[in-house]
PDB file of C-alpha atoms in Angstrom:
ATOM      1  CA  MET A 606     -18.946  22.204 -36.479  1.00 46.00           C
ATOM      2  CA  PRO A 607     -21.809  23.728 -34.433  1.00 48.00           C
ATOM      3  CA  ARG A 608     -21.193  24.314 -30.739  1.00 43.00           C
ATOM      4  CA  ALA A 609     -23.872  21.812 -29.730  1.00 40.00           C
ATOM      5  CA  LEU A 610     -22.080  19.066 -31.657  1.00 37.00           C
ATOM      6  CA  LEU A 611     -18.742  20.061 -30.136  1.00 36.00           C
ATOM      7  CA  GLY A 612     -20.309  19.808 -26.688  1.00 37.00           C
ATOM      8  CA  ILE A 613     -21.733  16.373 -27.441  1.00 37.00           C
ATOM      9  CA  ALA A 614     -18.388  15.218 -28.834  1.00 37.00           C
ATOM     10  CA  ALA A 615     -16.595  16.510 -25.741  1.00 36.00           C
ATOM     11  CA  LEU A 616     -19.063  14.747 -23.442  1.00 35.00           C
ATOM     12  CA  GLY A 617     -18.611  11.544 -25.429  1.00 37.00           C
ATOM     13  CA  ALA A 618     -14.825  11.800 -25.128  1.00 36.00           C
ATOM     14  CA  LEU A 619     -15.117  12.390 -21.385  1.00 34.00           C
ATOM     15  CA  ALA A 620     -17.437   9.404 -21.034  1.00 34.00           C
ATOM     16  CA  LEU A 621     -14.953   7.174 -22.866  1.00 32.00           C
ATOM     17  CA  ALA A 622     -12.065   8.450 -20.768  1.00 32.00           C
ATOM     18  CA  ALA A 623     -14.026   7.872 -17.579  1.00 32.00           C
ATOM     19  CA  ALA A 624     -15.045   4.376 -18.681  1.00 29.00           C
ATOM     20  CA  ARG A 625     -11.484   3.340 -19.514  1.00 26.00           C
ATOM     21  CA  PRO A 626     -10.336   2.848 -15.899  1.00 28.00           C
ATOM     22  CA  LEU A 627     -13.376   0.663 -15.280  1.00 26.00           C
ATOM     23  CA  ALA A 628     -12.241  -1.644 -18.076  1.00 27.00           C
ATOM     24  CA  VAL A 629      -8.784  -1.821 -16.493  1.00 32.00           C
ATOM     25  CA  ARG A 630     -10.248  -2.622 -13.057  1.00 36.00           C
ATOM     26  CA  GLY A 631     -10.249  -6.313 -13.979  1.00 41.00           C
ATOM     27  CA  ASP A 632      -6.482  -6.144 -13.469  1.00 54.00           C
ATOM     28  CA  ALA A 633      -6.900  -4.826  -9.913  1.00 65.00           C
ATOM     29  CA  LEU A 634      -4.969  -6.569  -7.167  1.00 74.00           C
ATOM     30  CA  GLN A 635      -7.002  -9.482  -5.844  1.00 84.00           C
ATOM     31  CA  VAL A 636      -6.734 -11.777  -2.849  1.00 87.00           C
ATOM     32  CA  GLY A 637      -5.353 -15.128  -3.996  1.00 88.00           C
ATOM     33  CA  GLN A 638      -3.179 -13.630  -6.751  1.00 90.00           C
ATOM     34  CA  ASN A 639       0.579 -13.458  -6.748  1.00 91.00           C
ATOM     35  CA  ALA A 640       1.667 -10.008  -5.669  1.00 91.00           C
ATOM     36  CA  PRO A 641       3.142  -8.115  -8.623  1.00 91.00           C
ATOM     37  CA  SER A 642       6.852  -7.348  -8.744  1.00 90.00           C
ATOM     38  CA  PHE A 643       7.859  -3.808  -7.914  1.00 89.00           C
ATOM     39  CA  LEU A 644      10.859  -1.576  -7.410  1.00 89.00           C
ATOM     40  CA  VAL A 645      10.683   1.617  -5.353  1.00 89.00           C
ATOM     41  CA  ALA A 646      13.254   3.908  -3.776  1.00 86.00           C
ATOM     42  CA  SER A 647      13.563   4.035  -0.022  1.00 86.00           C
ATOM     43  CA  LEU A 648      13.722   7.264   1.920  1.00 82.00           C
ATOM     44  CA  ASP A 649      17.468   6.584   2.200  1.00 81.00           C
ATOM     45  CA  GLY A 650      17.781   6.260  -1.586  1.00 82.00           C
ATOM     46  CA  ASP A 651      18.185   2.471  -1.625  1.00 87.00           C
ATOM     47  CA  SER A 652      16.100   0.233  -3.881  1.00 90.00           C
ATOM     48  CA  ILE A 653      13.321  -1.865  -2.399  1.00 89.00           C
ATOM     49  CA  THR A 654      11.864  -4.765  -4.353  1.00 90.00           C
ATOM     50  CA  GLY A 655       8.949  -7.109  -3.793  1.00 88.00           C
ATOM     51  CA  ASN A 656      11.399  -9.868  -2.852  1.00 88.00           C
ATOM     52  CA  PHE A 657      10.870 -10.383   0.865  1.00 91.00           C
ATOM     53  CA  HIS A 658      13.309 -13.328   1.016  1.00 90.00           C
ATOM     54  CA  GLY A 659      10.749 -15.943   2.039  1.00 92.00           C
ATOM     55  CA  LEU A 660       9.106 -13.808   4.704  1.00 96.00           C
ATOM     56  CA  PRO A 661       5.453 -12.859   4.644  1.00 97.00           C
ATOM     57  CA  ALA A 662       4.962  -9.121   4.157  1.00 96.00           C
ATOM     58  CA  TYR A 663       2.695  -6.324   5.257  1.00 96.00           C
ATOM     59  CA  ILE A 664       2.613  -3.206   3.061  1.00 93.00           C
ATOM     60  CA  ASN A 665       0.985   0.010   4.244  1.00 93.00           C
ATOM     61  CA  VAL A 666       0.280   2.514   1.456  1.00 91.00           C
ATOM     62  CA  PHE A 667      -0.163   5.986   2.934  1.00 87.00           C
ATOM     63  CA  ALA A 668       0.526   9.719   2.770  1.00 85.00           C
ATOM     64  CA  THR A 669       1.592  12.017   5.590  1.00 82.00           C
ATOM     65  CA  TRP A 670      -1.366  14.354   5.019  1.00 83.00           C
ATOM     66  CA  CYS A 671      -3.827  11.440   5.480  1.00 83.00           C
ATOM     67  CA  SER A 672      -5.317  11.667   9.012  1.00 84.00           C
ATOM     68  CA  PRO A 673      -6.483   8.022   9.189  1.00 85.00           C
ATOM     69  CA  CYS A 674      -3.027   6.952   7.993  1.00 84.00           C
ATOM     70  CA  ARG A 675      -1.392   8.834  10.857  1.00 82.00           C
ATOM     71  CA  ARG A 676      -3.887   7.506  13.426  1.00 86.00           C
ATOM     72  CA  GLU A 677      -3.086   3.863  12.655  1.00 87.00           C
ATOM     73  CA  LEU A 678       0.711   4.286  12.747  1.00 85.00           C
ATOM     74  CA  PRO A 679       1.155   3.536  16.480  1.00 86.00           C
ATOM     75  CA  SER A 680      -0.602   0.159  16.066  1.00 90.00           C
ATOM     76  CA  ILE A 681       1.472  -0.688  13.009  1.00 91.00           C
ATOM     77  CA  VAL A 682       4.714   0.305  14.737  1.00 89.00           C
ATOM     78  CA  ASN A 683       3.846  -1.898  17.741  1.00 91.00           C
ATOM     79  CA  GLU A 684       3.119  -4.843  15.446  1.00 94.00           C
ATOM     80  CA  ALA A 685       6.307  -4.236  13.460  1.00 93.00           C
ATOM     81  CA  ARG A 686       8.322  -4.411  16.673  1.00 92.00           C
ATOM     82  CA  GLN A 687       6.566  -7.616  17.708  1.00 93.00           C
ATOM     83  CA  TYR A 688       7.037  -9.349  14.340  1.00 94.00           C
ATOM     84  CA  ARG A 689      10.363  -7.717  13.410  1.00 88.00           C
ATOM     85  CA  ASP A 690      12.176 -10.880  12.259  1.00 90.00           C
ATOM     86  CA  ARG A 691       9.162 -12.894  11.089  1.00 96.00           C
ATOM     87  CA  ILE A 692       7.211 -10.494   8.848  1.00 96.00           C
ATOM     88  CA  ALA A 693       8.617  -7.881   6.460  1.00 95.00           C
ATOM     89  CA  PHE A 694       6.975  -4.478   6.971  1.00 95.00           C
ATOM     90  CA  LEU A 695       7.038  -1.784   4.313  1.00 93.00           C
ATOM     91  CA  PHE A 696       5.543   1.705   4.277  1.00 90.00           C
ATOM     92  CA  VAL A 697       4.884   3.088   0.788  1.00 91.00           C
ATOM     93  CA  ASP A 698       4.292   6.826   0.666  1.00 87.00           C
ATOM     94  CA  GLU A 699       2.306   8.029  -2.316  1.00 81.00           C
ATOM     95  CA  GLN A 700       4.067  10.766  -4.268  1.00 75.00           C
ATOM     96  CA  GLU A 701       5.350  13.030  -1.515  1.00 73.00           C
ATOM     97  CA  SER A 702       8.804  14.502  -1.138  1.00 75.00           C
ATOM     98  CA  ALA A 703      11.504  12.983   1.027  1.00 77.00           C
ATOM     99  CA  GLY A 704      11.395  16.145   3.148  1.00 77.00           C
ATOM    100  CA  ALA A 705       7.760  15.515   4.039  1.00 73.00           C
ATOM    101  CA  LEU A 706       8.725  12.093   5.382  1.00 80.00           C
ATOM    102  CA  LYS A 707      11.703  12.967   7.578  1.00 78.00           C
ATOM    103  CA  SER A 708       9.696  13.545  10.776  1.00 76.00           C
ATOM    104  CA  LEU A 709       7.601  10.437  10.115  1.00 76.00           C
ATOM    105  CA  ALA A 710      10.759   8.372   9.770  1.00 78.00           C
ATOM    106  CA  LEU A 711      11.837   9.543  13.217  1.00 76.00           C
ATOM    107  CA  LYS A 712       8.458   8.538  14.688  1.00 75.00           C
ATOM    108  CA  LEU A 713       8.739   5.085  13.130  1.00 74.00           C
ATOM    109  CA  GLY A 714      12.111   4.609  14.759  1.00 75.00           C
ATOM    110  CA  GLY A 715      13.480   2.432  11.972  1.00 75.00           C
ATOM    111  CA  VAL A 716      10.957  -0.397  12.436  1.00 80.00           C
ATOM    112  CA  ALA A 717      10.401  -0.635   8.684  1.00 84.00           C
ATOM    113  CA  PRO A 718      11.652   0.957   5.496  1.00 86.00           C
ATOM    114  CA  ILE A 719       9.718   3.825   3.944  1.00 87.00           C
ATOM    115  CA  ALA A 720       9.448   3.800   0.175  1.00 87.00           C
ATOM    116  CA  LEU A 721       8.786   6.862  -1.944  1.00 85.00           C
ATOM    117  CA  ASP A 722       6.368   5.975  -4.696  1.00 82.00           C
ATOM    118  CA  ARG A 723       6.343   8.212  -7.748  1.00 83.00           C
ATOM    119  CA  GLY A 724       3.305   6.384  -9.099  1.00 78.00           C
ATOM    120  CA  GLN A 725       4.847   3.082 -10.224  1.00 83.00           C
ATOM    121  CA  PHE A 726       3.825   1.132  -7.116  1.00 84.00           C
ATOM    122  CA  ALA A 727       0.301   2.560  -7.191  1.00 83.00           C
ATOM    123  CA  ALA A 728      -0.045   1.687 -10.875  1.00 83.00           C
ATOM    124  CA  THR A 729       1.380  -1.816 -10.422  1.00 85.00           C
ATOM    125  CA  PHE A 730      -0.875  -2.603  -7.460  1.00 81.00           C
ATOM    126  CA  ASP A 731      -3.801  -0.612  -8.894  1.00 81.00           C
ATOM    127  CA  VAL A 732      -4.021   1.484  -5.740  1.00 79.00           C
ATOM    128  CA  ASP A 733      -6.940   3.785  -6.390  1.00 76.00           C
ATOM    129  CA  GLY A 734      -6.864   5.928  -3.271  1.00 74.00           C
ATOM    130  CA  LEU A 735      -5.496   6.055   0.219  1.00 73.00           C
ATOM    131  CA  HIS A 736      -4.879   4.168   2.134  1.00 81.00           C
ATOM    132  CA  TRP A 737      -4.255   0.477   1.622  1.00 88.00           C
ATOM    133  CA  ASN A 738      -3.043  -2.393   3.788  1.00 92.00           C
ATOM    134  CA  ILE A 739      -1.747  -5.378   1.824  1.00 94.00           C
ATOM    135  CA  PHE A 740      -0.878  -8.731   3.416  1.00 96.00           C
ATOM    136  CA  ILE A 741       1.281 -11.129   1.373  1.00 95.00           C
ATOM    137  CA  ASP A 742       2.225 -14.642   2.448  1.00 96.00           C
ATOM    138  CA  ARG A 743       5.711 -16.142   2.297  1.00 95.00           C
ATOM    139  CA  HIS A 744       4.924 -17.557  -1.165  1.00 95.00           C
ATOM    140  CA  GLY A 745       4.130 -14.110  -2.570  1.00 94.00           C
ATOM    141  CA  VAL A 746       0.357 -14.587  -2.662  1.00 95.00           C
ATOM    142  CA  VAL A 747      -1.914 -11.733  -1.564  1.00 94.00           C
ATOM    143  CA  GLN A 748      -3.864 -12.998   1.451  1.00 95.00           C
ATOM    144  CA  TYR A 749      -5.803  -9.928   2.516  1.00 93.00           C
ATOM    145  CA  ILE A 750      -6.366  -6.317   1.456  1.00 91.00           C
ATOM    146  CA  TYR A 751      -7.870  -3.703   3.734  1.00 91.00           C
ATOM    147  CA  ARG A 752      -8.695  -0.309   2.229  1.00 88.00           C
ATOM    148  CA  GLY A 753      -8.886   2.536   4.711  1.00 86.00           C
ATOM    149  CA  GLY A 754      -7.860   2.867   8.328  1.00 87.00           C
ATOM    150  CA  ILE A 755      -7.275  -0.647   9.587  1.00 90.00           C
ATOM    151  CA  PRO A 756      -8.513  -1.353  13.113  1.00 92.00           C
ATOM    152  CA  ALA A 757      -5.758  -2.628  15.428  1.00 92.00           C
ATOM    153  CA  GLN A 758      -7.585  -5.921  16.019  1.00 95.00           C
ATOM    154  CA  ILE A 759      -7.860  -6.689  12.292  1.00 95.00           C
ATOM    155  CA  LEU A 760      -4.210  -5.761  11.797  1.00 95.00           C
ATOM    156  CA  SER A 761      -3.175  -8.156  14.596  1.00 95.00           C
ATOM    157  CA  GLU A 762      -5.395 -10.963  13.307  1.00 96.00           C
ATOM    158  CA  GLN A 763      -4.154 -10.674   9.724  1.00 97.00           C
ATOM    159  CA  LEU A 764      -0.495 -10.519  10.747  1.00 97.00           C
ATOM    160  CA  ALA A 765      -0.937 -13.644  12.898  1.00 96.00           C
ATOM    161  CA  LYS A 766      -2.581 -15.423   9.931  1.00 96.00           C
ATOM    162  CA  LEU A 767       0.420 -14.580   7.743  1.00 95.00           C
ATOM    163  CA  LEU A 768       2.631 -16.640  10.014  1.00 92.00           C
ATOM    164  CA  THR A 769       0.454 -19.724   9.535  1.00 89.00           C
ATOM    165  CA  SER A 770      -0.034 -19.463   5.765  1.00 77.00           C
TER     166      SER A 770
END
């Protein structure tokens, strides 16, 4: 096969591969949908599921190397302390080692579990980058999704709304 045809074939294959995720995007997590089930390991090695036992939930998907993720942590920790018994908080770290999370766990002071995602959570929720803030009501329905660094005011407003939904 001539090189020009090989190049065209390779470009065609790349175009198909690139287009494939776009076709899957219809399955992306949407507001108003039931949150998908998941199972992840906590930093302590325990299993964490999407069963929040009738509580609304806030899930923060992050990585320690993500500067905006680190900047919003103080606001999230304050909110987690305020809503400790009324809203389930969960931090989901994307594909880092447990060692990378040890100092972060100390900063969080045990306000919420930290899950280590090896890709299953990201695939299930169709997380396509960092970072995500997912708000789920007590019935398991996604109420709000904020991609990127969430301003403290929006975080507070959305958490308060979870208690009334």
